[in-house]
XYZ file of C-alpha atoms in Angstrom:
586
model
C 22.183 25.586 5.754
C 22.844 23.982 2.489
C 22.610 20.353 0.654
C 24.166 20.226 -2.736
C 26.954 18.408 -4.401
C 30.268 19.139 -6.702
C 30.702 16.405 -9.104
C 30.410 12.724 -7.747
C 30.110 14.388 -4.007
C 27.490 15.521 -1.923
C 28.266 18.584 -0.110
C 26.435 19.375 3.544
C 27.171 23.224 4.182
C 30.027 22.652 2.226
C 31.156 20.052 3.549
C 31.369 16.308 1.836
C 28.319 13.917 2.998
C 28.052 10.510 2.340
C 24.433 9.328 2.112
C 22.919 6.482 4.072
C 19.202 6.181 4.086
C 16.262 3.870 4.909
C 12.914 4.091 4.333
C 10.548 4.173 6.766
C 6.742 4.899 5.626
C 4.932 7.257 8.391
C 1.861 6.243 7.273
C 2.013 2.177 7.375
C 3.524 2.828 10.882
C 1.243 3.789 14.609
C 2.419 7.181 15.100
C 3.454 5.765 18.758
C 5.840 3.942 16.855
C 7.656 6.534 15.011
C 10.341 7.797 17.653
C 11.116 3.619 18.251
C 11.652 2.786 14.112
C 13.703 6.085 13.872
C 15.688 5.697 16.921
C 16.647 1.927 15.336
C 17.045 3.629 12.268
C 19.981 5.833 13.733
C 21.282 3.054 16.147
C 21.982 0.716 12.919
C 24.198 3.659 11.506
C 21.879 5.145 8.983
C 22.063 9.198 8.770
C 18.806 9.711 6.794
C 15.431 8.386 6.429
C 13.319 8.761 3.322
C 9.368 8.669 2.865
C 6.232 8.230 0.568
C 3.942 10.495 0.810
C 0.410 8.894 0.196
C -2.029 11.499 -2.021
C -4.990 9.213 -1.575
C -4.489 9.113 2.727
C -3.564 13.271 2.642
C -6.828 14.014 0.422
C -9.252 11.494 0.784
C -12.090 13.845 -0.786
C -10.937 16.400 -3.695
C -10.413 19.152 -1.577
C -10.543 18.194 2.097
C -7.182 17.459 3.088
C -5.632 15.686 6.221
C -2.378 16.185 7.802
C -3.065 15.045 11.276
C -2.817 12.152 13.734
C -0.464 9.267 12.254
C -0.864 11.330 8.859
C 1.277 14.561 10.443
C 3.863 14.211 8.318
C 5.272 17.383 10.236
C 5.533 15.089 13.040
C 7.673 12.877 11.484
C 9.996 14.541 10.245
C 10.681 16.723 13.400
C 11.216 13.571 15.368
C 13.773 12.623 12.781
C 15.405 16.125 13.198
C 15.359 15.442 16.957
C 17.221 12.277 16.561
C 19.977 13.869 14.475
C 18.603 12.150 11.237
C 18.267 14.307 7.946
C 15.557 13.524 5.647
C 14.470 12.403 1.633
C 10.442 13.153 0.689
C 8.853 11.523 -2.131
C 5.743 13.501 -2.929
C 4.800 11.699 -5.978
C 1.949 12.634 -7.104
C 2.786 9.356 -8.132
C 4.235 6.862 -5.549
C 3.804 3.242 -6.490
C 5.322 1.623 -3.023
C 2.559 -1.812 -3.551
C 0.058 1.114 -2.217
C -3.512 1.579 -3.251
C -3.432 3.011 -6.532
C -0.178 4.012 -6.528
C -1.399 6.883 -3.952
C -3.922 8.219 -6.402
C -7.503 8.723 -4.992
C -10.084 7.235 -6.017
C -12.087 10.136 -6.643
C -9.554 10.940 -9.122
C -10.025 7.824 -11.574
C -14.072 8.744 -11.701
C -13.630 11.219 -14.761
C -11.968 9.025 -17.536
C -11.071 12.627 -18.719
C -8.765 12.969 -16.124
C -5.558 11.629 -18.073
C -3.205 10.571 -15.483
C 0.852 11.182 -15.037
C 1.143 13.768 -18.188
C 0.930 17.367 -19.054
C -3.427 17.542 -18.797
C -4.714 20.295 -17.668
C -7.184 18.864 -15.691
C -5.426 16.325 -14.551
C -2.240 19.019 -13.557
C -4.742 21.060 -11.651
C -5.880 18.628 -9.146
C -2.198 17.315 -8.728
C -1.038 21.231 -8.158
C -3.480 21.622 -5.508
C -2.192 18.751 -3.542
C 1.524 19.148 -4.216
C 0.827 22.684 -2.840
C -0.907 21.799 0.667
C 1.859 18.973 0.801
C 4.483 21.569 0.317
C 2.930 23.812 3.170
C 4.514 21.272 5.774
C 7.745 20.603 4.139
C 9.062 23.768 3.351
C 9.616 25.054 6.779
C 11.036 21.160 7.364
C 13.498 21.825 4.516
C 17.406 22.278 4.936
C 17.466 25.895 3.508
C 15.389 26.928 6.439
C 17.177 24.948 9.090
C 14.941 21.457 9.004
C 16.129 18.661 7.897
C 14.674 17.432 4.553
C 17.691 18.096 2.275
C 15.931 16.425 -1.098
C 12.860 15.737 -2.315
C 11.884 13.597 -5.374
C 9.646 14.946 -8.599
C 7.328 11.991 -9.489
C 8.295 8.382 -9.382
C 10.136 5.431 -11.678
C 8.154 7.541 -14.445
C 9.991 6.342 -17.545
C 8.149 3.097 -16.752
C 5.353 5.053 -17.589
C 5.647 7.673 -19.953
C 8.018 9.963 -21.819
C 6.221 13.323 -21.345
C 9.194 15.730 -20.204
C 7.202 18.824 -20.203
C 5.194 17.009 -17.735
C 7.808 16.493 -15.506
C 9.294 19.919 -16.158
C 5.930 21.533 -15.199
C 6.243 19.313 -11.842
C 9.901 21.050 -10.914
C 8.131 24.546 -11.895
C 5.449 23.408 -9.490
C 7.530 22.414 -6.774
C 9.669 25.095 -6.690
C 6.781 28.226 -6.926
C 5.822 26.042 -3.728
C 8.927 26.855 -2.050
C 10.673 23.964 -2.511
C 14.089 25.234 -2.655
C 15.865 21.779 -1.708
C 17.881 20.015 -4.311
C 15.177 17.879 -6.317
C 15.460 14.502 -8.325
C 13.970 11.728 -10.385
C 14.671 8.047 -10.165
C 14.214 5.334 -12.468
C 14.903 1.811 -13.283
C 18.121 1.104 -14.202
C 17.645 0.404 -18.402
C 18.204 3.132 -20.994
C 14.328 3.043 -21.994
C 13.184 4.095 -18.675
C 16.345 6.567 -18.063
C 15.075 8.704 -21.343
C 11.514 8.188 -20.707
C 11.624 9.470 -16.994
C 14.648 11.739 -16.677
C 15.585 15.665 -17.642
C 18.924 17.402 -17.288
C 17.654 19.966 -15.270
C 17.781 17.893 -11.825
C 20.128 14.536 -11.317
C 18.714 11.039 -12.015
C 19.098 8.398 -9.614
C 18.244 4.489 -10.171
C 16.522 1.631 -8.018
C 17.514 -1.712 -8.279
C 18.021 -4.759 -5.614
C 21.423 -6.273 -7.135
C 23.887 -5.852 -10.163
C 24.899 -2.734 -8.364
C 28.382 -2.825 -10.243
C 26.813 -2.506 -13.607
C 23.461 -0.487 -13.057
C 25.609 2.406 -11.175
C 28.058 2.597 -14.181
C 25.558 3.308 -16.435
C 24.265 6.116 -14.212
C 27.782 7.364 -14.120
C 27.947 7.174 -18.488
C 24.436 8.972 -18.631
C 25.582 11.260 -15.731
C 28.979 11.471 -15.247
C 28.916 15.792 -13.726
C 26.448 14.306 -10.396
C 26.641 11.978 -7.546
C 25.887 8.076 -7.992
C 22.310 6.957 -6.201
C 20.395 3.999 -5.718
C 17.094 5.568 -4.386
C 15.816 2.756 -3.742
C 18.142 -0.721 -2.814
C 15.382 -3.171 -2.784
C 16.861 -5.349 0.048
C 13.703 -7.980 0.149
C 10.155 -8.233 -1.686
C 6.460 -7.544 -1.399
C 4.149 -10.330 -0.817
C 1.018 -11.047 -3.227
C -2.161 -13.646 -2.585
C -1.199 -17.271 -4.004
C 2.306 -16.362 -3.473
C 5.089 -17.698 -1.545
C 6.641 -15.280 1.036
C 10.036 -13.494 -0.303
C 12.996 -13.563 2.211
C 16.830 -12.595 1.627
C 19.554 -13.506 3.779
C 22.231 -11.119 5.586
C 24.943 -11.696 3.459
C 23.578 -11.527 0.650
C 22.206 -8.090 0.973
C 25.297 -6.700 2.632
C 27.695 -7.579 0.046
C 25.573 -5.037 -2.034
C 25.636 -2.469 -0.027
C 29.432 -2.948 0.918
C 30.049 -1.864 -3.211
C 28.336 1.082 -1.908
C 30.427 1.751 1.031
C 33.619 0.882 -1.035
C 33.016 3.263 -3.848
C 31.431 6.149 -2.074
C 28.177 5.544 -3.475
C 24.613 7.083 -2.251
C 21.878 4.742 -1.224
C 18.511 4.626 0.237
C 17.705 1.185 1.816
C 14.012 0.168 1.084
C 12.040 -0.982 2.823
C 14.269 -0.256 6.726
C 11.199 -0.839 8.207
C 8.287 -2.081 6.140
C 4.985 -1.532 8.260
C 1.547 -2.557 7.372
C -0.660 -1.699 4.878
C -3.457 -1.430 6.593
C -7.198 -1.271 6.144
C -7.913 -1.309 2.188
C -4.493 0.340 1.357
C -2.833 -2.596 -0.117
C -1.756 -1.899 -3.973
C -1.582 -4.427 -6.450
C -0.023 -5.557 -9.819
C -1.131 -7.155 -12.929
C 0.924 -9.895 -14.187
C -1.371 -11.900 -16.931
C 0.822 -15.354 -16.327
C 0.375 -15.046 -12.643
C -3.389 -14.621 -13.179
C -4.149 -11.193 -14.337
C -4.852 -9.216 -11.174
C -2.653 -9.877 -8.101
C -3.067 -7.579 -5.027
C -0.672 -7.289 -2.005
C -1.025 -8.956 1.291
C -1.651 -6.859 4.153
C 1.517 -7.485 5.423
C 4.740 -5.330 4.124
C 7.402 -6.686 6.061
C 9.920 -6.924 2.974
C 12.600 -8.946 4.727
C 13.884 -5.252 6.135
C 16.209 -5.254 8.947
C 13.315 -3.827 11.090
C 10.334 -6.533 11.411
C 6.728 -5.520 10.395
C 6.119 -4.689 14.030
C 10.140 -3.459 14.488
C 12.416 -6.102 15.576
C 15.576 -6.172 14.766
C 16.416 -8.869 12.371
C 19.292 -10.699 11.617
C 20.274 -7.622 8.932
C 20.415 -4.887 10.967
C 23.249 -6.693 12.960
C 24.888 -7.421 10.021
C 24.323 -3.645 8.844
C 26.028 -2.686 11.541
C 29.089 -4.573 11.700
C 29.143 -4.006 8.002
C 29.484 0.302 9.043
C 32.022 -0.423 11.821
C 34.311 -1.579 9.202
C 34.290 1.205 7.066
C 34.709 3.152 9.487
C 31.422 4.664 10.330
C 30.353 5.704 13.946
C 27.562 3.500 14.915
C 25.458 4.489 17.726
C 25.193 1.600 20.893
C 21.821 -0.077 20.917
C 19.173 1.366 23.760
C 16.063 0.808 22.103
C 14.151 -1.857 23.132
C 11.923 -4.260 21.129
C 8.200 -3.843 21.863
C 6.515 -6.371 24.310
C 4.536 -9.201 22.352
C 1.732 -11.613 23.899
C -0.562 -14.441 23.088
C -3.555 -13.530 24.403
C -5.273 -16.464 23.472
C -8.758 -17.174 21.418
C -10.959 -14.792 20.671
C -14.820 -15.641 22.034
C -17.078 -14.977 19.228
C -20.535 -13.939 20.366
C -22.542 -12.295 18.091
C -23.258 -12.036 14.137
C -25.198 -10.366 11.305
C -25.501 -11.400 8.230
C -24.326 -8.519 5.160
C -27.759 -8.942 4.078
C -29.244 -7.854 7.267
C -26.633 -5.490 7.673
C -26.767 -3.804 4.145
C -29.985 -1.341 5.373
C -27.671 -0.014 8.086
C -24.042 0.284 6.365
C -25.247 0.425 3.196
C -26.493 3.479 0.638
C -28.296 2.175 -2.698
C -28.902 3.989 -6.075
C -30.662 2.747 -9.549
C -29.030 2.669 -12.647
C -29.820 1.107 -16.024
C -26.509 -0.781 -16.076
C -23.902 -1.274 -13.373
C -21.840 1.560 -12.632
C -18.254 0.866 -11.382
C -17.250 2.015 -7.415
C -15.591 5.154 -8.495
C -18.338 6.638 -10.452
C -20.991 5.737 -7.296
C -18.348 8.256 -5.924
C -17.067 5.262 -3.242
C -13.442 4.974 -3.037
C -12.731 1.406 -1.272
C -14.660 -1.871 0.393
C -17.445 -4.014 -1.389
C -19.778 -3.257 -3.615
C -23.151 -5.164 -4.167
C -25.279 -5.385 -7.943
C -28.686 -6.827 -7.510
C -31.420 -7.079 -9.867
C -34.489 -9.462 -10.900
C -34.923 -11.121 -14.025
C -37.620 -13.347 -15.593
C -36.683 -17.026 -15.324
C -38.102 -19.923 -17.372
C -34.542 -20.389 -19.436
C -32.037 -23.169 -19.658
C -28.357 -23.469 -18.147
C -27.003 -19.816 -19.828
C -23.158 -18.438 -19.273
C -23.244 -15.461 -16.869
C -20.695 -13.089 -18.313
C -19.598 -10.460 -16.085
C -17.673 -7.493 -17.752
C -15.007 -4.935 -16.527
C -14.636 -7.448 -13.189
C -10.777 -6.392 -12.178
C -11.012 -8.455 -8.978
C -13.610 -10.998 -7.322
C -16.952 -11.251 -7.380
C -19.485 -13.605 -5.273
C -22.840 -14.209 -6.996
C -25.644 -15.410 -5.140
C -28.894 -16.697 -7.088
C -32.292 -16.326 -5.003
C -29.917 -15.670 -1.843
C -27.957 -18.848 -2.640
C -24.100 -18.852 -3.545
C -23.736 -19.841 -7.305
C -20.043 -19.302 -6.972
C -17.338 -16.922 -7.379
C -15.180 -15.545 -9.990
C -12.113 -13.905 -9.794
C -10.774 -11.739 -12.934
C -8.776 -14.223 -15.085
C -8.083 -16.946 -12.178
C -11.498 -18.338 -12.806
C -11.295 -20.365 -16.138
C -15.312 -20.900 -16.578
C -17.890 -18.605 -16.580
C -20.687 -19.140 -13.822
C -23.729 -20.512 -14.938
C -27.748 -19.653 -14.392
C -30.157 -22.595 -14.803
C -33.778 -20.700 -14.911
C -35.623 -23.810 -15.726
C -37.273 -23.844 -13.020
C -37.796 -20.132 -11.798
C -40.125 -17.837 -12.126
C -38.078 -15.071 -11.110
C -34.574 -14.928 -10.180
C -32.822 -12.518 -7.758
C -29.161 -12.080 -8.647
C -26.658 -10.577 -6.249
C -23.642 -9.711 -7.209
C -21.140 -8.901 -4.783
C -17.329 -7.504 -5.870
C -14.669 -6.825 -3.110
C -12.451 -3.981 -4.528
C -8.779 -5.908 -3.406
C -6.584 -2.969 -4.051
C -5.998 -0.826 -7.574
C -3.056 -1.374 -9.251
C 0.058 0.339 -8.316
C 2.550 -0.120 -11.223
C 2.375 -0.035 -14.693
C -0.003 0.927 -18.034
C -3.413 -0.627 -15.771
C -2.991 2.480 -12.989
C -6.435 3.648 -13.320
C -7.756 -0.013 -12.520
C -11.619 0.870 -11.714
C -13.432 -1.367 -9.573
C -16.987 -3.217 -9.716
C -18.737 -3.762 -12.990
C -19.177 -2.420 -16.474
C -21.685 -4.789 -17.912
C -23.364 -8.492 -16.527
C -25.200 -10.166 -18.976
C -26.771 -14.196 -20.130
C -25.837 -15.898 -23.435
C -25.099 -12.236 -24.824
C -28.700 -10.593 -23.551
C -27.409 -7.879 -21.242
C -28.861 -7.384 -17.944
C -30.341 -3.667 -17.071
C -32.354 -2.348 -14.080
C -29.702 -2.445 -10.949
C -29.773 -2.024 -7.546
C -26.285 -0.714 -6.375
C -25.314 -0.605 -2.775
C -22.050 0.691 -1.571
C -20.147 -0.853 0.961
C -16.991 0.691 2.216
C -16.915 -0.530 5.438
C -16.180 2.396 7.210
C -19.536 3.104 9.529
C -19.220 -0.719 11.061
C -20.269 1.038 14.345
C -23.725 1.058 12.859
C -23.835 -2.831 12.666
C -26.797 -4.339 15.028
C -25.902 -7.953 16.512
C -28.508 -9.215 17.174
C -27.868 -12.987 16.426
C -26.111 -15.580 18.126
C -22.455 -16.723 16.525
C -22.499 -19.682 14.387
C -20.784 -20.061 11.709
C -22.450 -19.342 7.874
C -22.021 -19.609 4.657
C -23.297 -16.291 3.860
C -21.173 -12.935 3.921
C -21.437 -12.420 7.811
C -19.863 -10.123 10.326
C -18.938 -11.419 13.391
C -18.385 -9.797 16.559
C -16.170 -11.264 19.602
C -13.885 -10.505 22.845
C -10.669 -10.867 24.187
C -9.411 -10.004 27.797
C -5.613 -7.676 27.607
C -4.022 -7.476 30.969
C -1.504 -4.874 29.489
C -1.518 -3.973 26.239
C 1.121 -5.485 23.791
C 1.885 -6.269 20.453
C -0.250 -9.121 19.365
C -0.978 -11.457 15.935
C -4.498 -12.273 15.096
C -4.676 -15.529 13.478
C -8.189 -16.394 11.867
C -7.840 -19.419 11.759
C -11.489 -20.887 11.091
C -12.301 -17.824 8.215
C -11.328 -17.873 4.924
C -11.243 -13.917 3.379
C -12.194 -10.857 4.673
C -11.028 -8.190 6.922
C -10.842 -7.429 10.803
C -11.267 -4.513 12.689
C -9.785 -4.014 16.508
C -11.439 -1.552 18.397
C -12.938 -0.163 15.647
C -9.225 0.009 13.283
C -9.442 -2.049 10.059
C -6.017 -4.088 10.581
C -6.487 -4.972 6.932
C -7.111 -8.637 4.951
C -6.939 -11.898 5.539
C -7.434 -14.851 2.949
C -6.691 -17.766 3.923
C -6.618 -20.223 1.413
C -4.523 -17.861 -0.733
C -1.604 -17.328 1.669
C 1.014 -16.744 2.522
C -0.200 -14.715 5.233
C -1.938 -16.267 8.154
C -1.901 -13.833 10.931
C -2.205 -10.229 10.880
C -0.088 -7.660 13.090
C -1.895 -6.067 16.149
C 0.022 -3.451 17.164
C -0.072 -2.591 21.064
C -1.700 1.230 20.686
C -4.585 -0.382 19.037
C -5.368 -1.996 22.215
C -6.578 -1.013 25.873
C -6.378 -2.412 29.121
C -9.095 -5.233 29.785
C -11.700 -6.144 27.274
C -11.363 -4.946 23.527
C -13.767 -5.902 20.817
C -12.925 -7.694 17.603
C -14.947 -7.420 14.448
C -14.219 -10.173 11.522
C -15.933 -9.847 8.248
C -15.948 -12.881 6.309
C -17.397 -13.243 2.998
C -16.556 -16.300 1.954
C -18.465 -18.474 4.656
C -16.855 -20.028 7.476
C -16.737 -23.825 8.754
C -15.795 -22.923 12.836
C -15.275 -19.637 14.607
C -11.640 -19.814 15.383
C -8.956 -17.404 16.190
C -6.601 -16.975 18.216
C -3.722 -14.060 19.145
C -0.195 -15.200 19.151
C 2.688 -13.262 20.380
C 4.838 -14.045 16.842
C 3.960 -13.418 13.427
C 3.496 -16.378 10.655
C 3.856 -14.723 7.228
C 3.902 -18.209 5.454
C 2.150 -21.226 5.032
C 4.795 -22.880 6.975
């Protein structure tokens, strides 16, 4: 089996092939879910799906790597096969997609001699042995040995980056020693700068872009008039951030883009078809200095797709649809279902534990002279705490708190002074030691996702420096929090609410299991775990998301146990499950 092209055409075993993908990310989707978003996937007339694949989920720790579960990428793809849909993968190293880091680990941005996204040697031999094991489950997946995958993408949008070619030529050399044989490409934005900066002749170039589909794709066919014309990635909707509104895009709208497509005989790869969730701590973020420095991703990624964050059909997948009838294209009739949804009502909160209490059981603590950021404790996501004791008998001094790239609570003698958050917060904190003998100073910084896009991609998280009226502050106790041995966690107290950083632990009765929404309503920021699953972040007073998707595999029949961590304080105890999402403050 073959997948090339001649010209403007792609050929399938010879044979002409017009391209119609969606992107569906395996790993912000239950496994138990993958057969139902493919199967829509087909039904809405799409022939091909396309993926991320997430470096940071696949090798959590430099050289222990994961391919199973809902990260069997294998998996995927063969149930695509078995639905009769080919397949795009995009390997990175580099990935972007609003994920954590762009899909770099953590453990990867310790060594600032690790030079990221160019031709390092250090930095190309960790990326090699990745690309490798990632390759191991592909190639017998790939269309020249009778799978499916007929492309696969070398890096990502990189002349937004850089302009290091033999970089990216190394990358082809490394794919292909690999075995991958399948035809390979880059993609860019659609502007000359990036085009030179992230392209070479030896593999086509395809752009991403959301509109102005006209214009962008005749400058792909000036710069490469001898291969077919791509958008790799139509961006039919938009990511959500904290203090931002919720981005929606009607029907029409996005199918009179994709109808130039269909007209002209164009390629395209619909992102997001079905959004997911980034769950846990994977949620990426940006930097944008007039929107407040650092802005991080909601947990939701719903991105106005034609598939819901928890797969229903929305209003443009019908319109999709009609839109391929007319051109001719065979669309499938609809059998799958949508999932089940319930409102299972309030959640009984029983229990709690303060983080303070907690911190000898889920926490591990080293010394150092001066703060040391997350990454070089060797902890790649969660909360870090900075404590130390200093002599008091001083006036009202600034507290100046360096290298911050996200928020930070400080507590003085186990009291909230306040919190500050990168550039958002205007004023520095401030100390009054008048009348203290000694103060104990907490300080404790949530890492809210690492950049995904752009010049700040090794975004480190913590602390570099604290200090008072220019006097810096040495002698720290560092703890490491990242929230992932919560079974450890003693209740011992009675609910009530707090204004501490407090876990709470409550109940709720399933008759069946279903897809559910968790709305918190009386917390304000933190994170919630369901049977043990971090379901990711909630932060209330930032919005726009208020509830956060349950989905049914997460649950069992009769009680399951719900874990809230708020660290922000709390006023009541409420939340309740609803069987429809609210991704806005209205």
């Amino acid at each position: 089996m073959s997948f090339t092209y001649k010209g403007k055409t792609f050929l399938l075993n010879d044979q002409p092939f017009s391209l119609r993908s969606g992107a569906i990310h395996y790993f912000r989707i239950p496994k138990e879910y993958w057969y139902d978003r493919l199967l829509k996937l087909k039904e809405c007339g799409f022939n091909c799906v396309e993926t991320y694949v997430a470096w940071n989920l696949h090798e959590p720790t430099e050289g222990v790597f994961d391919f199973t579960g809902g990260l069997d990428i294998g998996k995927f793809l063969d149930t695509a096969k078995e639905l009769g849909l080919y397949a795009i993968v995009r390997p990175g190293p580099y990935i972007c997609a609003e994920w954590e880091a762009g899909g770099f680990p953590a453990w990867l941005l310790a060594n600032d001699s690790v030079k990221l996204r160019c031709n390092a040697h250090v930095y190309l031999n960790k990326l090699e042995k990745y690309l490798r094991k990632t390759i191991e489950y592909i190639k017998p997946r790939l269309i020249t040995n009778g799978g499916n995958v007929i492309m696969m993408q070398v890096e990502n949008e990189y002349g937004s980056y850089g302009n290091d070619k033999t970089y990216l030529k190394r990358l082809v050399e490394i794919y292909r020693d690999a075995g991958a044989d399948c035809l390979l490409f880059t993609c860019d934005g659609a502007d000359l700068l990036q085009y030179f900066g992230g392209s070479i002749p030896e593999i086509p170039e395809f752009f991403n872009f959301g509109s102005r589909e006209k214009e962008n794709l005749r400058l792909l066919e000036k710069l490469r008039p001898g291969q077919p014309l791509v958008c790799s990635e139509f961006w039919c909707g938009w990511f959500d951030h904290w203090y931002d509104e919720h981005h929606t895009r009607n029907a029409e709208d996005v199918c009179k883009s994709i109808e130039e497509f269909l007209k002209n005989g164009y390629g395209f790869n619909f992102y997001m078809f079905a959004g997911g969730t980034n769950f846990g701590f994977m949620n990426g973020a940006n930097y944008h200095l007039q929107k407040g420095g650092h802005c991080p991703t909601v947990t939701s990624y719903d991105y106005c797709a034609p598939l819901s964050e928890c797969g229903d059909r929305t209003p443009v997948y019908y319109a999709l649809r009609k839109l391929f009838e007319k051109y001719g294209i065979d669309v499938p009739k609809l059998t799958a279902a949508e999932s089940v949804k319930k409102a299972y009502g309030k959640v009984e909160f029983t229990h709690s534990v303060s983080l303070g209490d907690a911190l000898p059981h889920i926490g591990s603590t080293v010394f150092s002279p001066t703060p040391l950021y997350m990454e070089e404790t060797g902890q790649s996501y969660g909360y870090i705490m900075y404590s130390t004791e200093i002599d008091g008998g001083f006036p009202v001094c600034d507290l100046i708190l360096k290298g911050l790239n996200d928020r930070a609570i400080v507590f003085v003698n186990g009291k909230k002074l306040g919190v500050y958050q990168d550039v958002r917060s205007k004023e520095n904190l401030k100390i009054d030691g008048t009348d203290e003998e000694k103060i104990k100073l907490d300080i404790l910084v949530e890492n809210m996702g690492r950049v995904n896009y752009g010049e700040r991609i090794t975004d480190k998280k913590g602390l570099r420096a604290a200090s008072l009226w220019g006097q810096h502050l040495f002698g720290w106790n560092i703890t490491n929090l990242p929230m992932n041995n919560l079974h450890k966690l003693n209740f011992s107290h009675k609910a009530k609410p707090s204004n501490k950083p407090t876990f709470y632990k409550g109940e709720f009765y399933a008759d069946e299991p279903a897809d559910t929404f968790i709305k918190p309503s009386g917390f304000e920021k933190g994170f919630i775990l369901i049977n043990g699953f971090n379901i990711g972040r909630y932060y209330n007073s930032a919005g726009p998301q208020k509830t956060l998707y349950i989905p049914a595999p997460l649950l069992k029949k009769g009680l399951n146990e719900v874990i809230v961590f708020d660290s922000d304080g709390t006023q009541s105890l409420d939340a309740e499950l609803l069987d429809a999402p609210q991704l806005s403050e209205k």
